[in-house]
Tab-separated table of C-alpha atoms and ligand atoms in Angstrom:
chain	number	residue	atom	x	y	z
A	18	MET	CA	11.662	16.645	6.153
A	19	ARG	CA	12.421	13.562	7.408
A	20	PHE	CA	11.083	10.624	5.363
A	21	LEU	CA	10.438	6.677	6.781
A	22	LEU	CA	9.847	4.354	3.761
A	23	THR	CA	8.304	0.769	3.869
A	24	ASN	CA	7.031	-1.571	0.973
A	25	ASP	CA	5.468	-5.102	0.900
A	26	ASP	CA	7.408	-6.055	-2.210
A	27	GLY	CA	10.545	-6.214	-0.123
A	28	ILE	CA	13.940	-4.198	0.319
A	29	HIS	CA	15.106	-5.310	-2.924
A	30	ALA	CA	11.905	-4.046	-5.043
A	31	PRO	CA	12.774	-1.290	-7.791
A	32	GLY	CA	9.774	0.966	-6.703
A	33	LEU	CA	11.220	1.080	-3.003
A	34	HIS	CA	14.286	2.450	-4.706
A	35	VAL	CA	12.494	5.129	-7.064
A	36	LEU	CA	10.798	6.389	-4.235
A	37	ALA	CA	13.779	6.770	-1.613
A	38	ARG	CA	15.242	8.643	-4.650
A	39	VAL	CA	12.144	11.327	-5.249
A	40	ALA	CA	12.158	11.358	-1.326
A	41	ALA	CA	15.992	12.152	-0.882
A	42	LYS	CA	15.346	15.434	-2.994
A	43	LEU	CA	13.144	16.856	-0.324
A	44	GLY	CA	14.798	15.651	2.918
A	45	GLU	CA	16.442	12.639	4.701
A	46	VAL	CA	15.223	9.312	3.761
A	47	VAL	CA	15.377	5.968	6.261
A	48	VAL	CA	14.082	2.512	5.088
A	49	VAL	CA	12.632	-0.067	7.160
A	50	ALA	CA	11.519	-2.739	4.684
A	51	PRO	CA	10.819	-6.673	4.623
A	52	ASP	CA	13.524	-8.321	3.402
A	53	THR	CA	11.375	-10.101	1.149
A	54	GLU	CA	8.107	-10.035	-0.915
A	55	ARG	CA	4.925	-9.831	1.542
A	56	SER	CA	2.547	-8.485	-0.931
A	57	GLY	CA	-1.247	-9.590	0.248
A	58	VAL	CA	-0.118	-9.582	3.929
A	59	SER	CA	-2.596	-6.834	4.796
A	60	HIS	CA	-1.847	-5.264	8.393
A	61	ALA	CA	-0.320	-8.455	9.777
A	62	ILE	CA	1.641	-7.714	12.804
A	63	THR	CA	4.296	-10.694	14.182
A	64	LEU	CA	3.299	-11.663	17.737
A	65	TYR	CA	4.687	-15.191	17.951
A	66	LYS	CA	8.275	-15.421	16.724
A	67	PRO	CA	11.155	-12.921	16.935
A	68	LEU	CA	12.086	-10.395	14.635
A	69	ARG	CA	15.033	-9.632	13.344
A	70	LEU	CA	16.861	-6.292	11.511
A	71	ARG	CA	19.963	-6.106	9.083
A	72	GLU	CA	21.697	-3.384	7.700
A	73	PHE	CA	21.100	-3.585	3.836
A	74	GLN	CA	23.135	-0.161	3.227
A	75	PRO	CA	23.615	2.946	5.021
A	76	GLY	CA	20.318	4.068	6.259
A	77	TRP	CA	18.237	0.997	5.212
A	78	LEU	CA	17.289	-1.785	7.253
A	79	ALA	CA	15.740	-5.631	6.371
A	80	CYS	CA	13.187	-6.978	8.598
A	81	ASP	CA	12.128	-10.371	8.331
A	82	GLY	CA	8.531	-9.246	9.372
A	83	THR	CA	5.500	-7.557	7.560
A	84	PRO	CA	5.330	-3.817	6.187
A	85	THR	CA	3.470	-3.134	9.687
A	86	ASP	CA	6.133	-5.012	11.522
A	87	CYS	CA	8.797	-2.391	9.940
A	88	ILE	CA	6.816	0.605	10.892
A	89	TYR	CA	5.984	-0.205	14.200
A	90	LEU	CA	10.165	-1.199	14.820
A	91	ALA	CA	10.966	2.146	13.046
A	92	LEU	CA	8.802	4.250	15.523
A	93	HIS	CA	8.973	2.348	18.828
A	94	HIS	CA	12.508	0.814	18.827
A	95	LEU	CA	14.669	3.166	16.294
A	96	ASN	CA	12.777	5.903	17.845
A	97	LEU	CA	12.696	7.119	14.192
A	98	GLN	CA	10.581	10.494	14.469
A	99	PRO	CA	9.423	10.857	11.099
A	100	ASP	CA	7.370	13.479	9.440
A	101	VAL	CA	6.149	11.572	6.805
A	102	VAL	CA	5.850	7.723	6.193
A	103	LEU	CA	5.987	6.291	2.458
A	104	SER	CA	4.798	3.295	1.450
A	105	GLY	CA	5.409	1.685	-2.304
A	106	ILE	CA	6.325	1.946	-4.630
A	107	ASN	CA	3.971	-1.013	-5.557
A	108	PRO	CA	4.116	-2.508	-8.904
A	109	GLY	CA	0.214	-3.405	-9.099
A	110	PRO	CA	-3.223	-1.598	-8.256
A	111	ASN	CA	-4.062	-0.944	-5.052
A	112	LEU	CA	-7.774	0.080	-6.073
A	113	GLY	CA	-11.200	-0.490	-4.261
A	114	HIS	CA	-10.763	-3.798	-2.298
A	115	ASP	CA	-7.459	-4.317	-2.611
A	116	VAL	CA	-6.962	-2.142	0.127
A	117	LEU	CA	-7.928	-4.436	2.197
A	118	TYR	CA	-4.964	-6.839	0.997
A	119	SER	CA	-2.516	-4.615	0.835
A	120	GLY	CA	0.363	-4.958	2.598
A	121	THR	CA	1.285	-1.697	1.319
A	122	VAL	CA	-1.611	0.223	2.249
A	123	ALA	CA	-0.973	-1.419	5.435
A	124	GLY	CA	2.380	0.214	6.150
A	125	ALA	CA	0.859	3.842	5.756
A	126	LEU	CA	-2.072	2.821	7.705
A	127	GLU	CA	0.505	1.731	10.491
A	128	GLY	CA	2.237	5.080	10.158
A	129	ALA	CA	-1.203	7.076	10.227
A	130	HIS	CA	-2.239	5.188	13.238
A	131	TRP	CA	0.640	6.301	14.928
A	132	ARG	CA	-0.508	9.887	13.890
A	133	VAL	CA	2.242	10.239	11.084
A	134	PRO	CA	1.190	11.633	8.211
A	135	SER	CA	1.085	8.690	5.437
A	136	LEU	CA	1.101	7.682	1.896
A	137	ALA	CA	0.863	4.743	0.089
A	138	ILE	CA	1.562	4.886	-3.680
A	139	SER	CA	1.040	2.005	-6.228
A	140	HIS	CA	1.749	1.830	-10.043
A	141	CYS	CA	-1.509	-0.122	-11.433
A	142	THR	CA	0.605	-2.360	-14.145
A	143	SER	CA	2.474	-5.586	-12.507
A	144	SER	CA	5.496	-4.702	-15.125
A	145	GLU	CA	8.367	-3.169	-13.280
A	146	ASP	CA	9.991	-2.312	-16.720
A	147	ARG	CA	9.438	1.073	-16.590
A	148	MET	CA	9.184	1.969	-13.281
A	149	ALA	CA	12.299	4.162	-13.150
A	150	GLU	CA	10.360	6.567	-15.520
A	151	LEU	CA	8.192	7.248	-12.506
A	152	GLU	CA	10.543	9.317	-10.953
A	153	PRO	CA	10.488	12.605	-12.844
A	154	LEU	CA	6.546	12.389	-12.441
A	155	LEU	CA	6.799	11.767	-8.571
A	156	ASP	CA	9.239	14.627	-8.130
A	157	GLN	CA	6.524	16.921	-9.560
A	158	MET	CA	3.624	15.571	-8.203
A	159	LEU	CA	5.553	14.236	-4.464
A	160	PRO	CA	5.095	18.023	-2.890
A	161	MET	CA	1.412	18.238	-3.439
A	162	LEU	CA	0.805	14.707	-2.151
A	163	LEU	CA	2.909	15.584	1.014
A	164	ARG	CA	0.613	18.518	1.448
A	165	VAL	CA	-2.532	16.448	1.405
A	166	ALA	CA	-1.031	13.643	3.708
A	167	GLN	CA	-0.433	16.480	6.141
A	168	SER	CA	-3.563	18.069	6.174
A	169	GLN	CA	-5.368	15.046	7.260
A	170	ALA	CA	-5.028	12.381	10.285
A	171	GLY	CA	-5.604	9.356	8.066
A	172	ALA	CA	-3.497	7.367	5.073
A	173	VAL	CA	-3.853	8.443	1.789
A	174	ASN	CA	-3.753	5.880	-0.954
A	175	VAL	CA	-2.522	6.977	-4.661
A	176	ASN	CA	-2.966	5.019	-7.311
A	177	LEU	CA	-1.048	5.791	-10.733
A	178	PRO	CA	-2.295	4.617	-13.947
A	179	PRO	CA	0.053	2.685	-16.253
A	180	ILE	CA	2.891	4.208	-17.534
A	181	ASP	CA	2.774	2.444	-20.807
A	182	ARG	CA	-0.861	3.913	-21.578
A	183	GLY	CA	0.384	7.058	-22.165
A	184	PRO	CA	0.536	10.652	-20.362
A	185	TRP	CA	-1.381	10.909	-17.141
A	186	ARG	CA	-4.442	13.250	-17.838
A	187	GLY	CA	-4.390	14.606	-14.415
A	188	ILE	CA	-5.189	14.098	-10.511
A	189	ARG	CA	-8.235	13.319	-8.805
A	190	ALA	CA	-9.437	12.750	-5.248
A	191	ALA	CA	-11.688	9.606	-5.510
A	192	ARG	CA	-13.354	7.355	-3.211
A	193	MET	CA	-12.946	3.365	-2.932
A	194	GLY	CA	-14.286	1.665	-5.513
A	195	HIS	CA	-14.930	-2.172	-6.124
A	196	ARG	CA	-12.179	-4.452	-7.391
A	197	LEU	CA	-13.124	-7.733	-7.847
A	198	TYR	CA	-11.075	-11.003	-8.553
A	199	ALA	CA	-12.216	-13.960	-10.022
A	200	ASN	CA	-13.726	-16.385	-7.897
A	201	GLU	CA	-11.397	-18.691	-9.734
A	202	VAL	CA	-9.369	-21.783	-8.110
A	203	ILE	CA	-6.766	-23.394	-9.620
A	204	ALA	CA	-6.306	-27.061	-8.268
A	205	ARG	CA	-3.394	-29.073	-9.524
A	206	ASN	CA	-1.478	-31.740	-7.797
A	207	ASP	CA	2.494	-31.320	-6.849
A	208	PRO	CA	5.111	-33.561	-8.007
A	209	ARG	CA	4.811	-35.908	-5.062
A	210	GLY	CA	1.182	-36.018	-5.760
A	211	ARG	CA	-0.524	-33.999	-3.157
A	212	ALA	CA	-3.286	-31.272	-4.153
A	213	TYR	CA	-2.289	-27.921	-4.005
A	214	TYR	CA	-4.943	-24.825	-4.851
A	215	TRP	CA	-3.937	-21.342	-6.281
A	216	ILE	CA	-6.398	-18.422	-5.491
A	217	GLY	CA	-7.674	-15.418	-6.886
A	218	GLY	CA	-7.054	-15.874	-10.734
A	219	ALA	CA	-6.315	-13.312	-13.323
A	220	ASP	CA	-9.221	-11.846	-14.187
A	221	VAL	CA	-10.447	-8.566	-11.814
A	222	LYS	CA	-13.722	-6.733	-12.471
A	223	MET	CA	-14.050	-2.890	-11.759
A	224	PRO	CA	-17.445	-1.907	-12.030
A	225	ASP	CA	-18.343	1.384	-13.196
A	226	ILE	CA	-18.560	3.838	-9.946
A	227	GLU	CA	-18.956	7.255	-10.473
A	228	GLY	CA	-16.116	9.351	-8.559
A	229	SER	CA	-14.240	6.033	-7.696
A	230	ASP	CA	-10.778	5.349	-7.470
A	231	CYS	CA	-10.982	2.405	-9.985
A	232	ASN	CA	-12.553	4.817	-12.530
A	233	ALA	CA	-10.343	7.796	-11.862
A	234	VAL	CA	-7.560	5.284	-13.086
A	235	ARG	CA	-9.371	3.815	-15.883
A	236	ASP	CA	-9.760	6.917	-17.346
A	237	GLY	CA	-6.239	8.117	-17.046
A	238	TYR	CA	-6.188	10.001	-13.562
A	239	VAL	CA	-3.949	9.440	-10.401
A	240	SER	CA	-6.408	8.861	-7.883
A	241	VAL	CA	-5.924	9.953	-4.325
A	242	THR	CA	-8.090	8.474	-1.696
A	243	PRO	CA	-8.053	9.433	1.773
A	244	LEU	CA	-8.178	6.186	4.197
A	245	GLY	CA	-9.661	6.045	7.912
A	246	ASP	CA	-8.860	3.136	9.972
A	247	ASP	CA	-12.170	2.770	11.640
A	248	LEU	CA	-14.445	0.134	9.798
A	249	THR	CA	-17.637	0.924	11.777
A	250	ARG	CA	-20.977	1.325	9.340
A	251	HIS	CA	-21.917	4.284	11.331
A	252	ARG	CA	-25.196	4.434	9.891
A	253	GLU	CA	-25.792	0.871	11.119
A	254	LEU	CA	-25.195	1.510	14.813
A	255	GLU	CA	-28.563	2.560	15.690
A	256	ARG	CA	-30.432	-0.520	14.086
A	257	VAL	CA	-28.158	-3.102	15.603
A	258	ALA	CA	-28.844	-1.427	18.800
A	259	ASP	CA	-32.179	-1.733	18.078
A	260	LEU	CA	-32.337	-5.246	17.303
A	261	LEU	CA	-30.027	-5.992	20.568
A	262	ALA	CA	-32.756	-4.127	22.671
A	263	SER	CA	-35.816	-5.754	21.194
A	264	PRO	CA	-37.323	-8.734	22.807
B	1422	LIG	MN1	3.225	-5.313	-3.012
């Protein structure tokens, strides 16, 4: 099996190296990843500046673009023909509406867009200290996740509960829930007296939604969410058409 790996935390990120070690036990691994942290870039594509690729180590290329740029170059310039795209392991959750902001998830969505089965994997804690402990757990779980990814056309978003909360209780198919950032804006002045702002806040709320990825991880289960890239609200289409047609 040929794996193409990327992430949004940069080519040095421990999670990417753990994922590469796990995948290398099942096949051939090529990594094309951003040269620095690109978390939160979503599905951005670089159209108005040139991109560079640099060899980081054999089989690993660093790109000065986004995760989407990495997958695009890997498929359409390097002409890699991976069986699977893996994106991650992100240090921090990609639950609920994180999916819309996430560069990790976008890496997988870009793979799926070009018809390659794709998985995004996130560890739901911002600490990277115990990332290496995920390796034996993913050794066990990856074959099943690959079967899920290869069984359908979209990307598959996987969230691992924080390992420091104890053993995982199992694995669950889950829908996207809601994960709401505090509507907090920190405003301060820089050393030259000019205002700057820090958005997002630390306080994140996850409303209780039965069957959601947020609930699964809260309850200690690995969540597995099939994602589509069609954001149309199909059940509203007819109503909108009726409104447009009315005088
Ligand atoms: Mn990230």
